[in-house]
Amino acid sequence: LEQLEESGGGSVQAGGSLRLSCAASGFRVNDVCMGWFRQAPGKEREGVAGIQSDTRTSYVDSVKGRFTVSRDNAKNIVYLQMNNLKPEDTAEYFCATGRAPYVCDLPSWSTRISLFRNWGQGTQVTVSS
């Protein structure tokens, strides 16, 4: 059974940092494209960062220079390091697996939620001003 479990969320002040973890079971994170997504109340779920099996990464403009996606193959965990957090980063954060290896290379991958599967339960990030 392929599963993902997010952790590491919390409440921080603007300018603070958090590191989210996405622990995988039933498959290897280095074999697939992995994405981090977020969903704020009343808004669509959106992708923020992706990491390919060959470690290439991609980010949406709103988080470039502040968020970093990485993975630990030995621990089978994908991380999202979030620095200089802003109130607009407040959301539930999820990780998911691309349905095919090329998914994270697709234009507008961050808005094509149906291309991802194995969604975790999410972890809440709240940034106060």
Coordinates of N, CA and C in Angstrom, one line a residue:
L1 N 0.8 -1.2 0.0 CA 0.0 0.0 0.0 C 0.9 1.2 0.0
E2 N 0.7 2.1 -1.0 CA 1.4 3.3 -1.1 C 0.8 4.4 -0.3
Q3 N 1.6 5.0 0.7 CA 1.0 6.0 1.5 C 2.0 7.2 1.7
L4 N 1.5 8.3 2.0 CA 2.3 9.5 2.4 C 1.8 10.1 3.7
E5 N 2.7 10.6 4.5 CA 2.3 11.2 5.8 C 3.1 12.5 6.0
E6 N 2.4 13.6 6.0 CA 3.0 14.9 6.2 C 3.1 15.2 7.7
S7 N 4.2 16.0 8.1 CA 4.3 16.5 9.4 C 5.2 17.7 9.4
G8 N 5.3 18.4 10.5 CA 6.1 19.5 10.7 C 5.4 20.9 10.6
G9 N 4.1 20.9 10.4 CA 3.4 22.2 10.4 C 3.4 22.8 11.8
G10 N 2.9 24.0 11.8 CA 2.8 24.7 13.1 C 2.5 26.2 12.9
S11 N 2.6 27.0 13.9 CA 2.3 28.4 13.9 C 3.6 29.2 14.1
V12 N 3.8 30.1 13.2 CA 5.1 30.9 13.3 C 4.7 32.4 13.0
Q13 N 5.6 33.3 13.3 CA 5.4 34.6 13.0 C 6.0 34.9 11.6
A14 N 5.6 35.9 10.9 CA 6.1 36.3 9.6 C 7.6 36.4 9.7
G15 N 8.3 35.9 8.7 CA 9.8 35.9 8.7 C 10.4 34.6 9.3
G16 N 9.5 33.8 9.9 CA 10.0 32.6 10.5 C 10.2 31.4 9.5
S17 N 10.6 30.3 10.0 CA 10.8 29.1 9.2 C 10.2 27.9 9.7
L18 N 9.9 27.0 8.8 CA 9.4 25.6 9.2 C 9.9 24.7 8.2
R19 N 10.1 23.4 8.6 CA 10.5 22.3 7.7 C 9.4 21.3 7.7
L20 N 8.8 21.1 6.6 CA 7.8 20.0 6.5 C 8.4 18.7 6.0
S21 N 7.9 17.6 6.5 CA 8.3 16.3 6.1 C 7.2 15.5 5.4
C22 N 7.5 14.7 4.5 CA 6.6 13.8 3.8 C 7.2 12.4 3.8
A23 N 6.7 11.6 4.7 CA 7.3 10.2 4.8 C 6.5 9.3 3.9
A24 N 7.2 8.6 3.1 CA 6.5 7.7 2.1 C 6.7 6.2 2.6
S25 N 5.7 5.4 2.2 CA 5.8 4.0 2.4 C 5.1 3.3 1.3
G26 N 5.7 2.1 0.9 CA 5.1 1.3 -0.2 C 5.7 1.7 -1.5
F27 N 6.6 2.6 -1.6 CA 7.3 3.0 -2.8 C 8.5 3.8 -2.4
R28 N 9.4 4.1 -3.4 CA 10.6 4.9 -3.1 C 10.4 6.3 -3.7
V29 N 10.7 7.3 -2.9 CA 10.5 8.7 -3.3 C 11.5 9.0 -4.4
N30 N 12.6 8.4 -4.5 CA 13.6 8.7 -5.5 C 13.2 8.1 -6.9
D31 N 12.2 7.3 -7.0 CA 11.7 6.7 -8.2 C 10.6 7.5 -8.9
V32 N 10.1 8.5 -8.3 CA 9.0 9.2 -8.8 C 9.1 10.7 -8.7
C33 N 8.2 11.4 -9.3 CA 8.1 12.9 -9.2 C 7.2 13.1 -7.9
M34 N 7.7 14.0 -7.1 CA 6.9 14.3 -5.8 C 6.6 15.8 -5.8
G35 N 5.4 16.1 -5.4 CA 5.0 17.5 -5.3 C 4.5 17.9 -3.9
W36 N 4.8 19.2 -3.6 CA 4.2 19.8 -2.4 C 3.1 20.7 -2.8
F37 N 2.0 20.7 -2.2 CA 0.8 21.5 -2.5 C 0.3 22.2 -1.2
R38 N -0.5 23.2 -1.4 CA -1.1 23.9 -0.3 C -2.5 24.3 -0.7
Q39 N -3.4 24.4 0.3 CA -4.7 24.8 0.1 C -5.2 25.7 1.3
A40 N -5.5 26.9 1.0 CA -6.0 27.9 2.0 C -7.5 27.8 2.0
P41 N -8.1 28.2 3.0 CA -9.6 28.2 3.1 C -10.2 28.9 2.0
G42 N -11.2 28.3 1.3 CA -11.9 29.0 0.2 C -11.1 29.1 -1.1
K43 N -9.9 28.5 -1.2 CA -9.1 28.6 -2.4 C -8.8 27.2 -2.9
E44 N -8.4 27.2 -4.2 CA -8.0 26.0 -4.9 C -6.7 25.4 -4.3
R45 N -6.6 24.1 -4.4 CA -5.3 23.5 -4.0 C -4.3 23.9 -5.1
E46 N -3.1 24.3 -4.7 CA -2.1 24.7 -5.7 C -0.7 24.0 -5.3
G47 N 0.0 23.7 -6.4 CA 1.3 23.2 -6.2 C 2.3 24.3 -5.8
V48 N 3.3 24.0 -5.0 CA 4.3 25.0 -4.7 C 5.7 24.6 -5.0
A49 N 6.0 23.3 -4.9 CA 7.3 22.8 -5.2 C 7.2 21.3 -5.7
G50 N 8.1 21.0 -6.6 CA 8.2 19.6 -7.1 C 9.6 19.2 -7.2
I51 N 9.8 17.9 -7.0 CA 11.2 17.3 -7.2 C 11.1 16.0 -8.0
Q52 N 11.9 16.0 -9.0 CA 11.9 14.9 -10.0 C 12.8 13.8 -9.4
S53 N 12.7 12.6 -10.0 CA 13.5 11.5 -9.6 C 15.0 11.8 -9.8
D54 N 15.4 12.6 -10.7 CA 16.8 13.0 -10.9 C 17.2 14.2 -10.1
T55 N 16.4 14.6 -9.1 CA 16.6 15.7 -8.2 C 16.3 17.1 -8.8
R56 N 16.0 17.2 -10.0 CA 15.6 18.5 -10.5 C 14.4 19.0 -9.7
T57 N 14.4 20.3 -9.4 CA 13.3 20.9 -8.7 C 12.6 22.0 -9.4
S58 N 11.4 22.3 -9.1 CA 10.7 23.4 -9.6 C 9.8 24.0 -8.6
Y59 N 9.6 25.3 -8.7 CA 8.9 26.1 -7.7 C 7.9 27.1 -8.4
V60 N 6.8 27.4 -7.8 CA 6.0 28.4 -8.3 C 6.6 29.8 -7.9
D61 N 6.3 30.8 -8.6 CA 6.9 32.1 -8.4 C 6.8 32.6 -7.0
S62 N 5.7 32.4 -6.4 CA 5.4 33.0 -5.1 C 6.3 32.4 -4.0
V63 N 6.9 31.3 -4.2 CA 7.8 30.7 -3.1 C 9.3 30.6 -3.6
K64 N 9.6 31.0 -4.8 CA 11.0 30.9 -5.3 C 11.9 31.8 -4.4
G65 N 13.0 31.2 -4.0 CA 14.0 31.9 -3.1 C 13.6 31.8 -1.7
R66 N 12.5 31.3 -1.3 CA 12.1 31.1 0.1 C 11.9 29.6 0.5
F67 N 11.4 28.8 -0.4 CA 11.1 27.4 -0.2 C 12.2 26.6 -0.9
T68 N 12.5 25.4 -0.3 CA 13.4 24.5 -0.9 C 12.9 23.1 -0.7
V69 N 12.8 22.3 -1.8 CA 12.3 21.0 -1.7 C 13.6 20.1 -1.8
S70 N 13.6 19.0 -1.0 CA 14.7 18.1 -1.0 C 14.2 16.7 -0.6
R71 N 15.1 15.7 -0.7 CA 14.7 14.4 -0.2 C 15.8 13.7 0.4
D72 N 15.5 12.7 1.3 CA 16.5 11.8 1.9 C 16.1 10.4 1.4
N73 N 16.9 9.9 0.5 CA 16.5 8.6 -0.1 C 16.6 7.5 0.9
A74 N 17.6 7.6 1.8 CA 17.7 6.5 2.8 C 16.5 6.5 3.8
K75 N 16.0 7.6 4.1 CA 14.8 7.7 5.0 C 13.5 7.7 4.3
N76 N 13.6 7.8 2.9 CA 12.4 7.8 2.1 C 11.4 8.9 2.5
I77 N 12.0 10.1 2.6 CA 11.3 11.3 3.1 C 11.6 12.5 2.1
V78 N 10.6 13.2 1.8 CA 10.7 14.5 1.0 C 10.5 15.6 2.0
Y79 N 11.3 16.6 1.9 CA 11.2 17.8 2.8 C 10.8 19.0 2.0
L80 N 10.2 20.0 2.7 CA 10.0 21.3 2.2 C 10.4 22.3 3.3
Q81 N 11.6 22.9 3.0 CA 12.1 23.9 3.9 C 11.5 25.2 3.5
M82 N 10.8 25.9 4.5 CA 10.1 27.2 4.2 C 10.8 28.2 5.0
N83 N 11.4 29.2 4.4 CA 12.0 30.3 5.1 C 11.3 31.6 4.8
N84 N 11.5 32.6 5.6 CA 10.9 33.9 5.4 C 9.4 33.8 5.1
L85 N 8.7 33.1 6.0 CA 7.3 32.8 5.8 C 6.5 34.1 5.9
K86 N 5.4 34.1 5.1 CA 4.5 35.3 5.0 C 3.1 34.8 5.4
P87 N 2.3 35.8 5.9 CA 0.9 35.4 6.2 C 0.2 34.7 5.0
E88 N 0.5 35.1 3.8 CA -0.2 34.5 2.7 C 0.3 33.0 2.4
D89 N 1.3 32.5 3.2 CA 1.7 31.1 3.1 C 0.8 30.2 4.0
T90 N -0.1 30.9 4.8 CA -1.0 30.1 5.6 C -1.9 29.2 4.8
A91 N -1.8 27.9 5.1 CA -2.6 26.9 4.4 C -2.4 25.5 5.0
E92 N -3.2 24.6 4.5 CA -2.9 23.2 4.8 C -1.9 22.7 3.7
Y93 N -0.9 22.1 4.1 CA 0.1 21.6 3.1 C 0.1 20.1 2.9
F94 N 0.2 19.7 1.7 CA 0.0 18.3 1.3 C 1.2 17.9 0.4
C95 N 1.6 16.6 0.4 CA 2.5 16.1 -0.6 C 1.7 15.0 -1.4
A96 N 2.2 14.8 -2.5 CA 1.6 13.8 -3.4 C 2.6 13.3 -4.5
T97 N 2.2 12.2 -5.1 CA 3.1 11.5 -6.1 C 2.5 11.8 -7.5
G98 N 3.4 12.1 -8.4 CA 3.0 12.3 -9.8 C 2.6 10.9 -10.4
R99 N 1.6 10.9 -11.2 CA 1.1 9.7 -11.7 C 2.0 9.1 -12.8
A100 N 3.0 9.9 -13.2 CA 4.0 9.5 -14.2 C 5.2 10.3 -13.9
P101 N 6.4 9.7 -14.3 CA 7.7 10.4 -14.0 C 7.8 11.8 -14.6
Y102 N 7.1 12.1 -15.7 CA 7.3 13.3 -16.4 C 6.4 14.5 -15.9
V103 N 5.5 14.1 -14.9 CA 4.5 15.1 -14.5 C 5.1 16.4 -14.0
C104 N 6.1 16.3 -13.2 CA 6.7 17.5 -12.6 C 7.4 18.4 -13.7
D105 N 7.5 17.9 -14.9 CA 8.1 18.7 -16.0 C 7.1 19.4 -16.8
L106 N 5.8 19.0 -16.6 CA 4.8 19.6 -17.4 C 4.5 21.1 -17.1
P107 N 4.3 21.9 -18.2 CA 3.9 23.3 -17.9 C 2.6 23.3 -17.0
S108 N 2.6 24.2 -16.1 CA 1.5 24.4 -15.2 C 1.2 23.2 -14.4
W109 N 2.2 22.4 -14.1 CA 2.0 21.2 -13.3 C 1.4 21.5 -12.0
S110 N 1.7 22.7 -11.4 CA 1.2 23.1 -10.1 C -0.3 23.2 -10.0
T111 N -1.0 23.4 -11.2 CA -2.4 23.6 -11.2 C -3.1 22.3 -11.6
R112 N -2.4 21.3 -12.0 CA -3.0 20.1 -12.6 C -3.0 19.0 -11.5
I113 N -3.9 19.2 -10.5 CA -4.0 18.4 -9.4 C -4.3 16.9 -9.7
S114 N -5.1 16.7 -10.8 CA -5.5 15.4 -11.1 C -4.3 14.5 -11.6
L115 N -3.2 15.1 -11.9 CA -2.0 14.4 -12.3 C -1.2 13.8 -11.1
F116 N -1.7 14.1 -9.9 CA -1.0 13.6 -8.7 C -2.0 12.6 -7.9
R117 N -1.3 11.7 -7.2 CA -2.1 10.8 -6.4 C -1.4 10.5 -5.1
N118 N -2.0 9.6 -4.3 CA -1.4 9.2 -3.0 C -1.3 10.4 -2.0
W119 N -2.4 11.2 -2.0 CA -2.3 12.4 -1.1 C -2.3 12.1 0.3
G120 N -1.4 12.8 1.1 CA -1.4 12.6 2.5 C -2.5 13.4 3.2
Q121 N -2.6 13.3 4.5 CA -3.7 13.9 5.2 C -3.5 15.4 5.4
G122 N -2.2 15.9 5.2 CA -2.0 17.4 5.3 C -1.4 17.8 6.6
T123 N -0.7 18.9 6.6 CA -0.3 19.5 7.9 C -0.5 21.0 7.8
Q124 N -1.0 21.6 8.9 CA -1.4 23.0 8.9 C -0.2 23.9 9.1
V125 N -0.1 24.9 8.3 CA 0.9 26.0 8.5 C 0.2 27.3 8.7
T126 N 0.4 28.0 9.8 CA -0.2 29.3 10.1 C 0.9 30.3 10.3
V127 N 0.8 31.4 9.6 CA 1.8 32.4 9.7 C 1.1 33.7 10.1
S128 N 1.5 34.2 11.2 CA 0.9 35.5 11.7 C 1.8 36.7 11.5
S129 N 1.1 37.8 11.3 CA 1.9 39.0 10.9 C 2.3 39.8 12.2

